[in-house]
Amino acid sequence: MARLFVENLTVMDFSYLDADRGVVGESWIVDIELTGELDDQGMVFDFGHVKKQIKQFVDAQADHRLLVPAAHPGCRTQMQGEQLRVEFELSSGGCIRHISPPDAVLLVPEATVEPASISRSLAEELKQTLPGNVHGVSLHFRTESIQGAYYHYTHGLQQHQGQCQRIAHGHRSRLEIQVDGHRNEELEARWMAQFEDVYIASEWHIVKTPVINGIEHTQMVYTAQQGDFEMTLPSDRVVIIPLVSTVENIAVYLAQQTAANLSGEVTVKAFEGPAKGAYGFAKGE
């Protein structure tokens, strides 16, 4: 029996619901192993097909989606016409409400979202799509090894032509800040604490600030190419910016906010998941 592996096949950028943390942006690096008999070419499965077919499968199933632990006792889901409504109770007494086309959500039949259960489920589904000589499929999810500051955030890009238009997808992202050319880890730590597990919202998407169970919430609504989207969550987990919440604008926002309290030149290197991102520059008075 032969065994094939591909590391760094793709990155799943998504968000998931957690009763303690709320909506959590995450980035999992995907590695895969295939076990099976050699075909007429002497291969278990052509590497070119692995990188195309299997990557497309993983991306379609979980990338840029909201993963919902449907078996959690505080979770309720309901179809409303062509929209899927999710209501999720938080341990703080607040709640998260998410309404979207069904394809923007992955319902996980567990009480929590865990890498092991997601990988098993996707591997079982994936195996059904592969040639008969492939007898075993293993998916491995891991996070980027980061020395220094990072944070989890969720956002949605209304005007995006791809899956980024979905209102609740996110990233686990590094953050580097320099002042006058020198790395400032103290500033990085402050922003990391402020931005941990937040939703970064464009101000014009906010329609209401309802009070639910005595807790102020923020409701966001927009219509994108894929359909209508709505998201409500506690206001203390929402960062509102006067910009489209792309990583380019997030980097600029962080640079400007940092420079407002300094006299030097600020450079922000904001990542969007592993190995990609944008720079922001600003100069203090």
Coordinates of N, CA and C in Angstrom, one line a residue, residues 71-247:
A71 N -25.1 21.1 17.3 CA -25.6 20.3 18.5 C -25.4 21.0 19.8
H72 N -24.9 22.2 19.8 CA -24.8 23.0 21.0 C -26.2 23.3 21.5
P73 N -26.4 23.2 22.8 CA -27.8 23.4 23.3 C -28.4 24.8 23.1
G74 N -27.5 25.7 22.9 CA -27.9 27.1 22.7 C -28.0 27.5 21.2
C75 N -28.0 26.5 20.4 CA -28.0 26.8 18.9 C -29.3 26.4 18.3
R76 N -29.9 27.3 17.5 CA -31.2 27.0 16.8 C -31.0 27.5 15.3
T77 N -31.4 26.6 14.4 CA -31.3 26.9 13.0 C -32.7 26.7 12.4
Q78 N -32.9 27.5 11.4 CA -34.2 27.4 10.7 C -34.1 28.0 9.3
M79 N -34.7 27.3 8.3 CA -34.8 27.9 7.0 C -36.0 28.9 6.9
Q80 N -35.7 30.1 6.4 CA -36.8 31.1 6.2 C -36.8 31.4 4.7
G81 N -37.6 30.7 3.9 CA -37.6 30.9 2.5 C -36.3 30.3 2.0
E82 N -35.5 31.1 1.3 CA -34.2 30.7 0.8 C -33.0 31.1 1.7
Q83 N -33.4 31.6 2.9 CA -32.3 32.0 3.8 C -32.2 31.0 5.0
L84 N -31.0 30.9 5.5 CA -30.8 30.1 6.7 C -30.6 31.0 7.9
R85 N -31.4 30.8 8.9 CA -31.3 31.7 10.1 C -30.6 30.9 11.2
V86 N -29.6 31.4 11.8 CA -28.9 30.8 13.0 C -29.0 31.7 14.2
E87 N -29.4 31.2 15.3 CA -29.4 31.9 16.6 C -28.5 31.1 17.5
F88 N -27.6 31.8 18.2 CA -26.7 31.1 19.0 C -26.5 31.9 20.4
E89 N -26.8 31.2 21.5 CA -26.7 31.8 22.8 C -25.3 31.8 23.3
L90 N -24.8 32.9 23.9 CA -23.5 33.1 24.4 C -23.5 32.9 26.0
S91 N -22.5 32.5 26.6 CA -22.4 32.3 28.0 C -22.5 33.7 28.7
S92 N -22.2 34.8 28.1 CA -22.3 36.1 28.6 C -23.8 36.6 28.8
G93 N -24.7 35.9 28.2 CA -26.1 36.3 28.1 C -26.5 37.0 26.8
G94 N -25.5 37.3 26.0 CA -25.7 37.8 24.7 C -26.0 36.7 23.7
C95 N -26.2 37.1 22.4 CA -26.5 36.1 21.4 C -25.9 36.6 20.1
I96 N -25.8 35.6 19.2 CA -25.4 35.9 17.8 C -26.5 35.4 16.9
R97 N -26.9 36.3 16.0 CA -27.9 36.0 15.0 C -27.3 36.2 13.6
H98 N -27.4 35.2 12.8 CA -26.8 35.2 11.4 C -27.8 34.7 10.4
I99 N -28.1 35.5 9.4 CA -29.0 35.1 8.4 C -28.3 35.3 7.0
S100 N -28.4 34.3 6.2 CA -27.6 34.3 4.9 C -28.1 33.2 4.0
P101 N -27.7 33.2 2.8 CA -27.9 32.0 1.9 C -27.2 30.8 2.6
P102 N -27.8 29.6 2.5 CA -27.3 28.4 3.2 C -25.8 28.1 2.9
D103 N -25.4 28.4 1.7 CA -24.0 28.1 1.3 C -22.9 28.8 2.1
A104 N -23.4 29.9 2.8 CA -22.4 30.7 3.6 C -22.2 30.1 5.0
V105 N -22.9 29.0 5.3 CA -22.8 28.3 6.6 C -22.5 26.8 6.4
L106 N -21.7 26.3 7.3 CA -21.5 24.9 7.4 C -22.0 24.4 8.8
L107 N -23.1 23.6 8.8 CA -23.6 23.1 10.1 C -22.8 21.9 10.5
V108 N -22.2 22.0 11.7 CA -21.4 20.9 12.2 C -22.2 20.2 13.3
P109 N -22.4 18.8 13.1 CA -23.2 18.1 14.1 C -22.5 17.8 15.4
E110 N -21.9 18.8 16.0 CA -21.2 18.7 17.2 C -21.6 19.9 18.1
A111 N -21.2 19.8 19.4 CA -21.5 20.8 20.3 C -20.4 22.0 20.3
T112 N -19.3 21.6 19.7 CA -18.2 22.6 19.5 C -17.5 22.4 18.2
V113 N -16.9 23.4 17.7 CA -16.1 23.2 16.4 C -14.7 22.9 16.8
E114 N -14.3 21.6 16.4 CA -12.9 21.1 16.7 C -12.3 20.7 15.4
P115 N -11.0 20.9 15.2 CA -10.3 20.4 14.0 C -10.5 19.0 13.7
A116 N -10.4 18.1 14.7 CA -10.4 16.7 14.5 C -11.7 16.2 13.9
S117 N -12.8 16.7 14.4 CA -14.1 16.3 13.9 C -14.4 16.8 12.5
I118 N -14.0 18.0 12.2 CA -14.1 18.6 10.9 C -13.3 17.8 9.9
S119 N -12.1 17.5 10.2 CA -11.2 16.8 9.3 C -11.7 15.4 9.0
R120 N -12.2 14.7 10.0 CA -12.8 13.4 9.8 C -14.0 13.4 8.8
S121 N -14.9 14.4 9.1 CA -16.1 14.5 8.3 C -15.8 14.9 6.9
L122 N -14.9 15.8 6.6 CA -14.5 16.2 5.3 C -13.8 15.1 4.6
A123 N -12.9 14.3 5.3 CA -12.2 13.2 4.7 C -13.1 12.1 4.2
E124 N -14.2 11.8 5.0 CA -15.1 10.8 4.6 C -15.9 11.3 3.3
E125 N -16.3 12.5 3.2 CA -16.9 13.0 2.1 C -16.0 13.0 0.9
L126 N -14.8 13.5 1.1 CA -13.8 13.6 0.0 C -13.5 12.2 -0.6
K127 N -13.4 11.2 0.2 CA -13.1 9.8 -0.3 C -14.1 9.4 -1.3
Q128 N -15.3 9.7 -1.2 CA -16.4 9.3 -2.1 C -16.2 9.9 -3.5
T129 N -15.4 10.9 -3.6 CA -15.1 11.6 -4.9 C -13.9 11.2 -5.6
L130 N -13.1 10.3 -5.0 CA -11.8 9.9 -5.5 C -11.8 8.5 -6.2
P131 N -10.8 8.2 -7.0 CA -10.8 6.9 -7.7 C -10.8 5.7 -6.7
G132 N -11.2 4.6 -7.2 CA -11.3 3.4 -6.4 C -10.0 2.9 -5.8
N133 N -8.9 3.2 -6.4 CA -7.6 2.8 -5.9 C -7.2 3.5 -4.6
V134 N -7.9 4.6 -4.3 CA -7.6 5.4 -3.1 C -8.4 4.8 -2.0
H135 N -7.8 4.2 -1.0 CA -8.5 3.5 0.1 C -8.6 4.3 1.4
G136 N -7.7 5.3 1.5 CA -7.8 6.1 2.8 C -7.4 7.6 2.5
V137 N -8.1 8.4 3.2 CA -7.9 9.9 3.1 C -7.7 10.4 4.5
S138 N -6.7 11.2 4.8 CA -6.5 11.9 6.0 C -6.3 13.3 5.8
L139 N -7.1 14.2 6.4 CA -6.9 15.6 6.4 C -6.3 16.1 7.7
H140 N -5.3 17.0 7.7 CA -4.8 17.5 8.9 C -4.8 19.0 8.9
F141 N -5.4 19.6 9.9 CA -5.5 21.0 10.0 C -4.6 21.5 11.1
R142 N -3.9 22.6 10.8 CA -3.0 23.2 11.8 C -2.9 24.7 11.6
T143 N -2.6 25.4 12.7 CA -2.5 26.8 12.6 C -1.0 27.2 12.4
E144 N -0.9 28.4 11.8 CA 0.5 28.9 11.6 C 1.2 29.1 12.9
S145 N 2.5 28.8 12.9 CA 3.3 29.0 14.1 C 3.7 30.5 14.0
I146 N 3.3 31.2 15.0 CA 3.5 32.7 15.1 C 4.3 33.0 16.4
Q147 N 5.5 33.7 16.2 CA 6.2 34.2 17.3 C 5.9 35.7 17.4
G148 N 5.0 36.0 18.4 CA 4.6 37.4 18.5 C 3.1 37.6 18.5
A149 N 2.7 38.8 18.1 CA 1.3 39.1 18.2 C 0.5 38.6 17.1
Y150 N -0.7 38.1 17.4 CA -1.7 37.8 16.4 C -3.1 37.9 17.0
Y151 N -4.1 38.0 16.2 CA -5.5 38.1 16.6 C -6.4 37.4 15.7
H152 N -7.6 37.2 16.2 CA -8.7 36.5 15.4 C -9.7 37.6 15.1
Y153 N -10.1 37.7 13.8 CA -11.1 38.7 13.5 C -12.0 38.1 12.4
T154 N -13.3 38.7 12.4 CA -14.3 38.3 11.4 C -14.7 39.5 10.6
H155 N -15.0 39.4 9.4 CA -15.5 40.5 8.6 C -16.3 40.0 7.4
G156 N -16.9 40.9 6.6 CA -17.5 40.5 5.4 C -17.4 41.7 4.4
L157 N -17.1 41.4 3.1 CA -16.8 42.4 2.1 C -17.9 42.4 1.1
Q158 N -18.9 43.3 1.2 CA -20.1 43.3 0.5 C -19.8 43.3 -1.0
Q159 N -18.9 44.1 -1.5 CA -18.7 44.3 -2.9 C -17.8 43.2 -3.6
H160 N -17.2 42.3 -2.8 CA -16.3 41.3 -3.3 C -17.1 40.4 -4.3
Q161 N -16.4 40.0 -5.4 CA -17.1 39.1 -6.3 C -17.0 37.6 -6.0
G162 N -16.1 37.3 -5.0 CA -16.0 35.9 -4.6 C -16.6 35.6 -3.2
Q163 N -16.1 34.6 -2.5 CA -16.7 34.2 -1.2 C -16.4 35.2 -0.1
C164 N -15.5 36.2 -0.3 CA -15.3 37.2 0.8 C -16.5 38.0 1.0
Q165 N -17.5 38.0 0.1 CA -18.7 38.8 0.3 C -19.6 38.3 1.5
R166 N -19.3 37.0 1.9 CA -20.1 36.4 3.0 C -19.8 37.2 4.3
I167 N -20.8 37.5 5.0 CA -20.8 38.5 6.1 C -20.0 37.9 7.3
A168 N -19.8 36.6 7.4 CA -19.1 36.1 8.6 C -18.0 35.1 8.2
H169 N -16.9 35.6 7.7 CA -15.7 34.7 7.6 C -14.6 35.5 8.2
G170 N -13.5 34.8 8.5 CA -12.4 35.5 9.2 C -11.1 34.8 9.1
H171 N -10.2 35.3 10.0 CA -8.8 35.0 9.8 C -8.1 35.0 11.2
R172 N -7.0 34.2 11.3 CA -6.1 34.3 12.4 C -4.8 34.9 11.9
S173 N -4.5 36.1 12.4 CA -3.6 37.0 11.7 C -2.5 37.5 12.6
R174 N -1.2 37.5 12.0 CA -0.1 38.2 12.7 C -0.3 39.7 12.5
L175 N 0.5 40.4 13.4 CA 0.5 41.9 13.4 C 1.9 42.3 13.8
E176 N 2.5 43.2 12.9 CA 3.8 43.8 13.2 C 3.7 45.3 13.1
I177 N 4.2 46.0 14.1 CA 4.2 47.5 14.1 C 5.6 48.0 14.3
Q178 N 6.0 48.9 13.5 CA 7.2 49.6 13.6 C 7.0 51.1 13.8
V179 N 7.8 51.7 14.7 CA 7.8 53.2 14.9 C 9.2 53.7 14.6
D180 N 9.2 54.5 13.6 CA 10.5 55.1 13.1 C 11.5 53.9 12.8
G181 N 11.0 52.9 12.2 CA 11.8 51.8 11.8 C 12.1 50.7 12.8
H182 N 11.6 50.9 14.0 CA 11.9 49.9 15.1 C 10.6 49.2 15.5
R183 N 10.7 47.9 15.6 CA 9.6 47.0 16.0 C 9.2 47.4 17.4
N184 N 7.8 47.5 17.6 CA 7.3 47.9 18.9 C 6.3 46.8 19.3
E185 N 6.8 45.9 20.1 CA 6.0 44.7 20.5 C 4.9 45.1 21.6
E186 N 5.2 46.2 22.3 CA 4.2 46.7 23.3 C 2.9 47.1 22.5
L187 N 3.1 47.9 21.5 CA 1.9 48.4 20.7 C 1.2 47.2 20.0
E188 N 2.0 46.2 19.6 CA 1.4 45.0 19.0 C 0.5 44.3 20.0
A189 N 1.0 44.2 21.2 CA 0.2 43.5 22.2 C -1.0 44.2 22.6
R190 N -1.0 45.6 22.6 CA -2.2 46.3 22.9 C -3.3 46.1 21.8
W191 N -2.9 46.2 20.6 CA -3.8 46.0 19.5 C -4.3 44.5 19.5
M192 N -3.4 43.6 19.8 CA -3.8 42.2 19.8 C -5.0 42.0 20.8
A193 N -4.8 42.6 22.0 CA -5.8 42.5 23.1 C -7.1 43.2 22.7
Q194 N -7.0 44.3 22.0 CA -8.2 45.1 21.6 C -9.0 44.4 20.5
F195 N -8.2 43.7 19.6 CA -8.8 43.1 18.4 C -9.1 41.6 18.5
E196 N -8.8 41.0 19.6 CA -9.0 39.6 19.8 C -10.5 39.2 19.7
D197 N -10.8 38.3 18.8 CA -12.2 37.8 18.6 C -13.2 38.9 18.3
V198 N -12.8 39.8 17.5 CA -13.8 40.9 17.1 C -14.4 40.7 15.7
Y199 N -15.4 41.5 15.5 CA -16.0 41.6 14.2 C -15.6 43.0 13.7
I200 N -15.0 43.2 12.6 CA -14.6 44.5 12.1 C -15.7 44.9 11.0
A201 N -16.4 45.9 11.4 CA -17.6 46.3 10.6 C -17.4 47.6 9.9
S202 N -17.9 47.7 8.7 CA -18.0 49.0 8.0 C -19.2 49.8 8.6
E203 N -19.0 51.0 8.9 CA -20.0 51.8 9.6 C -21.4 51.8 8.9
W204 N -21.4 51.8 7.6 CA -22.6 52.0 6.8 C -23.5 50.7 6.8
H205 N -22.9 49.6 7.3 CA -23.7 48.3 7.3 C -24.5 48.2 8.6
I206 N -24.3 49.1 9.5 CA -25.0 49.0 10.8 C -26.3 49.7 10.7
V207 N -27.4 48.9 11.1 CA -28.7 49.4 11.0 C -29.4 49.6 12.3
K208 N -29.0 48.9 13.4 CA -29.6 49.0 14.7 C -28.6 48.6 15.7
T209 N -28.9 49.0 17.0 CA -28.2 48.6 18.1 C -29.2 48.1 19.2
P210 N -29.8 47.0 19.0 CA -30.8 46.5 19.9 C -30.2 46.0 21.2
V211 N -31.1 46.1 22.3 CA -30.7 45.6 23.6 C -31.3 44.2 23.7
I212 N -30.5 43.2 24.0 CA -31.0 41.8 24.1 C -30.5 41.3 25.4
N213 N -31.4 40.9 26.3 CA -31.0 40.4 27.7 C -30.2 41.4 28.4
G214 N -30.5 42.7 28.2 CA -29.8 43.8 28.9 C -28.4 44.1 28.3
I215 N -28.1 43.5 27.2 CA -26.8 43.7 26.6 C -27.0 44.4 25.2
E216 N -26.2 45.5 25.0 CA -26.3 46.1 23.7 C -25.7 45.3 22.6
H217 N -26.4 45.1 21.5 CA -25.9 44.4 20.3 C -25.8 45.3 19.1
T218 N -25.1 44.9 18.1 CA -25.0 45.6 16.9 C -25.5 44.7 15.7
Q219 N -26.4 45.3 15.0 CA -27.0 44.6 13.8 C -26.5 45.1 12.5
M220 N -26.0 44.3 11.7 CA -25.4 44.7 10.4 C -26.2 44.0 9.3
V221 N -26.5 44.7 8.2 CA -27.3 44.1 7.1 C -26.7 44.6 5.8
Y222 N -26.6 43.7 4.8 CA -26.3 44.2 3.4 C -26.7 43.1 2.4
T223 N -26.8 43.6 1.2 CA -27.1 42.7 0.0 C -25.9 42.6 -0.9
A224 N -25.4 41.4 -1.2 CA -24.3 41.2 -2.0 C -24.7 40.3 -3.2
Q225 N -23.8 40.0 -4.0 CA -24.1 39.2 -5.3 C -24.7 37.9 -4.9
Q226 N -24.3 37.3 -3.8 CA -24.8 35.9 -3.5 C -26.2 36.0 -2.8
G227 N -26.6 37.2 -2.3 CA -27.9 37.3 -1.7 C -27.8 38.3 -0.5
D228 N -28.8 38.1 0.4 CA -29.0 39.0 1.6 C -28.2 38.4 2.8
F229 N -27.6 39.3 3.5 CA -26.8 38.9 4.7 C -27.2 39.8 5.9
E230 N -27.2 39.1 7.0 CA -27.5 39.9 8.3 C -26.7 39.2 9.4
M231 N -26.2 40.1 10.3 CA -25.4 39.6 11.4 C -25.6 40.5 12.6
T232 N -25.9 39.9 13.8 CA -26.1 40.6 15.0 C -25.3 40.0 16.1
L233 N -24.5 40.8 16.9 CA -23.7 40.2 17.9 C -23.5 41.3 19.0
P234 N -23.0 41.0 20.2 CA -22.8 42.0 21.2 C -21.9 43.1 20.7
S235 N -22.2 44.3 21.1 CA -21.5 45.5 20.6 C -20.1 45.6 21.1
D236 N -19.8 45.0 22.2 CA -18.4 45.1 22.7 C -17.5 44.2 22.0
R237 N -18.0 43.4 21.0 CA -17.1 42.5 20.2 C -17.1 43.1 18.8
V238 N -17.6 44.3 18.6 CA -17.6 44.9 17.2 C -16.7 46.1 17.2
V239 N -15.8 46.2 16.2 CA -14.9 47.3 15.9 C -15.5 48.0 14.6
I240 N -15.9 49.2 14.7 CA -16.5 49.9 13.6 C -15.5 50.8 13.0
I241 N -15.3 50.7 11.7 CA -14.3 51.5 10.9 C -15.1 52.3 9.8
P242 N -14.6 53.5 9.4 CA -15.3 54.2 8.3 C -14.8 53.8 7.0
L243 N -14.5 52.5 6.8 CA -13.9 52.0 5.6 C -14.4 50.6 5.3
V244 N -14.2 50.2 4.0 CA -14.5 48.8 3.7 C -13.4 48.0 4.5
S245 N -13.8 46.9 5.1 CA -12.9 46.2 6.0 C -12.0 45.2 5.3
T246 N -11.4 45.6 4.2 CA -10.3 44.8 3.6 C -9.1 44.9 4.5
V247 N -8.1 44.0 4.2 CA -6.9 44.0 5.0 C -6.1 45.3 4.7

